[in-house]
Short mmCIF file of C-alpha atoms in Angstrom, two decimals:
data_model
loop_
_atom_site.label_atom_id
_atom_site.label_comp_id
_atom_site.label_asym_id
_atom_site.label_seq_id
_atom_site.Cartn_x
_atom_site.Cartn_y
_atom_site.Cartn_z
CA GLY A 1 2.03 7.30 -4.36
CA ILE A 2 3.14 8.29 -7.80
CA PHE A 3 3.66 5.51 -10.29
CA PHE A 4 5.91 5.91 -13.30
CA ASP A 5 5.27 2.52 -14.91
CA ASP A 6 4.89 3.85 -18.44
CA VAL A 7 6.44 7.31 -18.20
CA ASP A 8 9.31 8.03 -20.54
CA ASP A 9 9.33 11.81 -20.27
CA GLU A 10 12.25 13.34 -18.43
CA ALA A 11 10.66 16.81 -18.34
CA PHE A 12 7.56 15.43 -16.63
CA VAL A 13 9.62 13.59 -14.02
CA ARG A 14 11.70 16.71 -13.38
CA ASP A 15 8.50 18.77 -12.94
CA VAL A 16 7.19 16.27 -10.39
CA VAL A 17 10.46 16.30 -8.45
CA ASP A 18 10.77 20.10 -8.52
CA ASN A 19 7.17 20.73 -7.43
CA PHE A 20 6.42 17.96 -4.96
CA LEU A 21 7.86 19.47 -1.77
CA PRO A 22 6.73 23.06 -2.46
CA SER A 23 3.17 21.83 -2.95
CA TRP A 24 3.06 19.16 -0.22
CA THR A 25 4.88 20.91 2.63
CA PRO A 26 2.18 23.57 3.28
CA VAL A 27 -0.49 20.86 3.43
CA VAL A 28 1.50 18.81 5.95
CA LEU A 29 2.32 21.85 8.09
CA ARG A 30 -1.33 22.92 8.16
CA ARG A 31 -2.72 19.47 9.04
CA ARG A 32 -0.04 17.67 11.06
CA ASP A 33 -1.46 18.54 14.48
CA LEU A 34 -5.10 17.73 13.76
CA ALA A 35 -6.78 15.27 16.07
CA TYR A 36 -8.72 12.38 14.54
CA THR A 37 -11.79 10.64 15.89
CA PRO A 38 -11.84 6.86 16.33
CA GLU A 39 -14.32 6.70 13.43
CA GLN A 40 -11.90 8.56 11.15
CA VAL A 41 -9.02 6.27 12.14
CA ARG A 42 -11.18 3.19 11.47
CA TRP A 43 -12.20 4.53 8.06
CA GLN A 44 -8.58 5.33 7.17
CA ARG A 45 -7.48 1.79 8.05
CA LEU A 46 -10.31 0.31 5.97
CA ARG A 47 -9.23 2.44 2.99
CA ARG A 48 -5.65 1.28 3.49
CA GLY A 49 -6.87 -2.31 3.48
CA ARG A 50 -8.64 -1.66 0.18
CA TYR A 51 -5.43 -0.17 -1.22
CA LEU A 52 -3.45 -3.26 -0.27
CA GLU A 53 -6.17 -5.52 -1.64
CA PHE A 54 -6.09 -3.62 -4.95
CA ASN A 55 -2.31 -3.97 -5.15
CA LEU A 56 -2.44 -7.69 -4.45
CA ILE A 57 -5.02 -8.28 -7.15
CA ASN A 58 -4.48 -5.66 -9.85
CA ASP A 59 -1.16 -3.87 -9.71
CA ARG A 60 1.25 -5.39 -12.19
CA GLY A 61 4.25 -4.19 -10.18
CA VAL A 62 3.24 -6.18 -7.09
CA ARG A 63 1.80 -9.29 -8.71
CA PHE A 64 5.23 -10.90 -8.84
CA GLY A 65 4.86 -11.60 -5.15
CA LEU A 66 1.72 -13.70 -5.27
CA SER A 67 3.45 -16.94 -4.47
CA PRO A 68 3.68 -18.74 -1.14
CA ASP A 69 7.37 -18.02 -0.77
CA ALA A 70 7.02 -14.27 -1.39
CA ILE A 71 4.46 -13.07 1.15
CA GLU A 72 6.83 -10.53 2.67
CA ARG A 73 7.54 -8.96 -0.73
CA VAL A 74 3.81 -8.33 -1.20
CA LEU A 75 3.10 -7.07 2.30
CA VAL A 76 6.01 -4.62 2.22
CA SER A 77 3.76 -2.41 0.06
CA ALA A 78 1.20 -2.22 2.86
CA PRO A 79 0.78 0.81 5.09
CA PRO A 80 1.73 0.02 8.71
CA LEU A 81 -1.86 -0.31 9.99
CA VAL A 82 -4.69 -1.67 7.85
CA ALA A 83 -8.11 -3.18 8.51
CA TRP A 84 -10.69 -5.28 6.72
CA GLU A 85 -14.33 -5.72 7.60
CA TYR A 86 -16.54 -8.08 5.67
CA GLY A 87 -19.25 -6.29 3.73
CA CYS A 88 -18.20 -2.83 4.93
CA ASP A 89 -19.27 -0.01 2.66
CA ASP A 90 -19.54 2.79 5.22
CA PRO A 91 -19.17 6.32 3.85
CA ALA A 92 -16.35 8.51 5.09
CA PRO A 93 -17.04 10.03 8.52
#
């Protein structure tokens, strides 16, 4: 994701908007049909779990949700499939 927490520069935002699709579309078209091994899928889910963990602990934009009555507001930032494994520090496959 792209975070604009402290950006107050309209030209920068316009550059991002104007260049995102032209730069991202060729990557998606080239890679969308690739097959992934079970090890790669596992690793991706572990990385997603780390991302969610980081957001829950460190991201000032999500911290508002760390109360018992706001679990759904926090988890809405999560990718659809995540995983955690205790003590896992496997390198990327």
